[in-house]
Amino acid sequence: MARVAVLVDEMTEDDEFLVPCERLRSAGHEPVVVGLAKGKKLTALHGTEITTDQAVDDVAAADFDAVVVPGGYSPDKIRTSEPMVALVRETAAAGKPVAAVCHGPWLLAESGLARGRTVTSWPSLRTDLRNAGAEWVDREVVTDDGVITSRNPDDLPAFCDALLEHLK
């Protein structure tokens, strides 16, 4: 069973949080909701109530087998947190999967993981990711050296399949 950090703050895209967590649980894995503070009550974009399990300051990449970054407006906030950025960077450096959907790839840009990789995202991030050194493509899911990206909630089945494949 893998422990997977799911990085969130206010205004996470509901389905991009809920669907990967459910798919992880169904496959026998443990999603751990990591936020800026432990026990923080958050409201997702469409009203889902989320409570964080752990504060990013209290965890390390060694605690997890992968990281998931849902989209919405949350990634824009958490990319300004150096501990969040470090968790993403260190997880990838340890050879563990980092999966980001929609606006989640902002953390890939901030952490330096976009550089030299092919990625996808919500279309409005295309220029940001290219400026961060990535090759941006418009595809349902892209996997490049352990970094998994998708564009939007419609891509979640393929996104989750790719993540679960990497956790085997």
GROMACS .gro file of C-alpha atoms in nm:
model
  168
    1MET     CA    1   0.000   0.000   0.000
    2ALA     CA    2   0.135   0.341  -0.101
    3ARG     CA    3   0.096   0.662   0.100
    4VAL     CA    4   0.024   0.949  -0.136
    5ALA     CA    5   0.042   1.317  -0.038
    6VAL     CA    6  -0.244   1.517  -0.190
    7LEU     CA    7  -0.147   1.885  -0.174
    8VAL     CA    8  -0.433   2.131  -0.122
    9ASP     CA    9  -0.547   2.467   0.002
   10GLU     CA   10  -0.861   2.678  -0.047
   11MET     CA   11  -1.038   2.657  -0.383
   12THR     CA   12  -0.910   2.321  -0.497
   13GLU     CA   13  -1.108   2.183  -0.791
   14ASP     CA   14  -1.348   1.939  -0.622
   15ASP     CA   15  -1.332   1.646  -0.868
   16GLU     CA   16  -0.956   1.680  -0.915
   17PHE     CA   17  -0.927   1.619  -0.540
   18LEU     CA   18  -1.210   1.369  -0.487
   19VAL     CA   19  -1.160   1.137  -0.786
   20PRO     CA   20  -0.786   1.065  -0.736
   21CYS     CA   21  -0.842   1.015  -0.361
   22GLU     CA   22  -1.123   0.769  -0.427
   23ARG     CA   23  -0.928   0.581  -0.695
   24LEU     CA   24  -0.626   0.559  -0.463
   25ARG     CA   25  -0.840   0.425  -0.175
   26SER     CA   26  -1.015   0.176  -0.405
   27ALA     CA   27  -0.675   0.042  -0.512
   28GLY     CA   28  -0.569  -0.003  -0.148
   29HIS     CA   29  -0.352   0.308  -0.119
   30GLU     CA   30  -0.368   0.582   0.146
   31PRO     CA   31  -0.420   0.941   0.030
   32VAL     CA   32  -0.296   1.188   0.292
   33VAL     CA   33  -0.430   1.542   0.260
   34VAL     CA   34  -0.137   1.780   0.312
   35GLY     CA   35  -0.196   2.152   0.353
   36LEU     CA   36  -0.033   2.458   0.496
   37ALA     CA   37  -0.168   2.369   0.843
   38LYS     CA   38  -0.285   2.042   1.003
   39GLY     CA   39  -0.661   2.015   1.058
   40LYS     CA   40  -0.733   2.319   0.842
   41LYS     CA   41  -1.091   2.324   0.712
   42LEU     CA   42  -1.096   2.415   0.343
   43THR     CA   43  -1.371   2.476   0.091
   44ALA     CA   44  -1.319   2.353  -0.263
   45LEU     CA   45  -1.440   2.552  -0.566
   46HIS     CA   46  -1.778   2.381  -0.580
   47GLY     CA   47  -1.837   2.352  -0.205
   48THR     CA   48  -1.670   2.026  -0.102
   49GLU     CA   49  -1.543   2.054   0.254
   50ILE     CA   50  -1.187   1.925   0.297
   51THR     CA   51  -0.988   1.894   0.620
   52THR     CA   52  -0.613   1.857   0.599
   53ASP     CA   53  -0.453   1.554   0.764
   54GLN     CA   54  -0.102   1.697   0.790
   55ALA     CA   55   0.081   2.028   0.771
   56VAL     CA   56   0.349   2.045   0.506
   57ASP     CA   57   0.598   2.157   0.773
   58ASP     CA   58   0.545   1.825   0.954
   59VAL     CA   59   0.606   1.589   0.660
   60ALA     CA   60   0.890   1.491   0.428
   61ALA     CA   61   0.918   1.328   0.088
   62ALA     CA   62   1.039   1.012   0.264
   63ASP     CA   63   0.692   0.983   0.424
   64PHE     CA   64   0.523   0.928   0.087
   65ASP     CA   65   0.537   0.713  -0.223
   66ALA     CA   66   0.394   0.983  -0.453
   67VAL     CA   67   0.249   1.334  -0.461
   68VAL     CA   68  -0.075   1.448  -0.628
   69VAL     CA   69  -0.148   1.815  -0.698
   70PRO     CA   70  -0.514   1.880  -0.784
   71GLY     CA   71  -0.600   2.193  -0.980
   72GLY     CA   72  -0.829   2.484  -0.914
   73TYR     CA   73  -0.685   2.797  -0.757
   74SER     CA   74  -0.513   2.608  -0.476
   75PRO     CA   75  -0.188   2.547  -0.670
   76ASP     CA   76  -0.141   2.919  -0.720
   77LYS     CA   77  -0.144   2.965  -0.343
   78ILE     CA   78   0.064   2.666  -0.241
   79ARG     CA   79   0.334   2.733  -0.499
   80THR     CA   80   0.433   3.031  -0.284
   81SER     CA   81   0.506   2.792   0.006
   82GLU     CA   82   0.870   2.684  -0.002
   83PRO     CA   83   0.792   2.367   0.201
   84MET     CA   84   0.527   2.268  -0.057
   85VAL     CA   85   0.768   2.333  -0.343
   86ALA     CA   86   1.043   2.141  -0.164
   87LEU     CA   87   0.811   1.843  -0.103
   88VAL     CA   88   0.733   1.824  -0.475
   89ARG     CA   89   1.099   1.865  -0.575
   90GLU     CA   90   1.227   1.610  -0.320
   91THR     CA   91   0.961   1.353  -0.408
   92ALA     CA   92   1.066   1.364  -0.774
   93ALA     CA   93   1.436   1.359  -0.680
   94ALA     CA   94   1.370   1.036  -0.487
   95GLY     CA   95   1.233   0.879  -0.807
   96LYS     CA   96   0.873   0.882  -0.686
   97PRO     CA   97   0.579   0.990  -0.904
   98VAL     CA   98   0.453   1.348  -0.900
   99ALA     CA   99   0.110   1.387  -1.058
  100ALA     CA  100  -0.049   1.726  -1.133
  101VAL     CA  101  -0.375   1.803  -1.308
  102CYS     CA  102  -0.520   2.124  -1.455
  103HIS     CA  103  -0.353   2.415  -1.267
  104GLY     CA  104  -0.146   2.173  -1.056
  105PRO     CA  105   0.152   2.194  -1.295
  106TRP     CA  106   0.219   2.544  -1.157
  107LEU     CA  107   0.403   2.355  -0.881
  108LEU     CA  108   0.609   2.178  -1.147
  109ALA     CA  109   0.717   2.514  -1.285
  110GLU     CA  110   0.792   2.653  -0.939
  111SER     CA  111   0.990   2.347  -0.833
  112GLY     CA  112   1.198   2.328  -1.151
  113LEU     CA  113   1.043   1.994  -1.251
  114ALA     CA  114   0.890   2.130  -1.570
  115ARG     CA  115   1.231   2.206  -1.722
  116GLY     CA  116   1.317   1.957  -1.995
  117ARG     CA  117   0.994   1.761  -1.962
  118THR     CA  118   0.688   1.724  -2.183
  119VAL     CA  119   0.377   1.821  -1.986
  120THR     CA  120   0.015   1.918  -2.027
  121SER     CA  121  -0.217   2.135  -1.818
  122TRP     CA  122  -0.514   2.366  -1.833
  123PRO     CA  123  -0.446   2.570  -2.151
  124SER     CA  124  -0.390   2.900  -1.966
  125LEU     CA  125  -0.072   2.756  -1.808
  126ARG     CA  126   0.084   2.678  -2.146
  127THR     CA  127   0.300   2.992  -2.156
  128ASP     CA  128   0.402   2.960  -1.789
  129LEU     CA  129   0.515   2.602  -1.844
  130ARG     CA  130   0.700   2.683  -2.165
  131ASN     CA  131   0.872   2.971  -1.987
  132ALA     CA  132   0.972   2.721  -1.717
  133GLY     CA  133   1.145   2.510  -1.982
  134ALA     CA  134   0.879   2.249  -2.057
  135GLU     CA  135   0.743   2.131  -2.387
  136TRP     CA  136   0.366   2.182  -2.349
  137VAL     CA  137   0.128   1.954  -2.540
  138ASP     CA  138  -0.251   1.927  -2.553
  139ARG     CA  139  -0.309   1.564  -2.449
  140GLU     CA  140  -0.534   1.381  -2.203
  141VAL     CA  141  -0.240   1.258  -1.998
  142VAL     CA  142   0.137   1.292  -2.032
  143THR     CA  143   0.396   1.094  -1.839
  144ASP     CA  144   0.758   1.205  -1.853
  145ASP     CA  145   1.017   1.054  -1.621
  146GLY     CA  146   0.776   1.001  -1.332
  147VAL     CA  147   0.590   1.330  -1.376
  148ILE     CA  148   0.224   1.276  -1.471
  149THR     CA  149   0.011   1.563  -1.599
  150SER     CA  150  -0.343   1.607  -1.729
  151ARG     CA  151  -0.553   1.899  -1.853
  152ASN     CA  152  -0.887   1.900  -1.670
  153PRO     CA  153  -1.152   1.695  -1.484
  154ASP     CA  154  -1.252   1.513  -1.804
  155ASP     CA  155  -0.901   1.361  -1.810
  156LEU     CA  156  -0.921   1.218  -1.457
  157PRO     CA  157  -0.977   0.853  -1.562
  158ALA     CA  158  -0.655   0.852  -1.768
  159PHE     CA  159  -0.473   1.061  -1.504
  160CYS     CA  160  -0.566   0.817  -1.226
  161ASP     CA  161  -0.480   0.515  -1.442
  162ALA     CA  162  -0.133   0.658  -1.506
  163LEU     CA  163  -0.080   0.733  -1.137
  164LEU     CA  164  -0.191   0.386  -1.029
  165GLU     CA  165   0.035   0.228  -1.292
  166HIS     CA  166   0.333   0.415  -1.143
  167LEU     CA  167   0.243   0.293  -0.794
  168LYS     CA  168   0.262  -0.077  -0.893
   0.00000   0.00000   0.00000
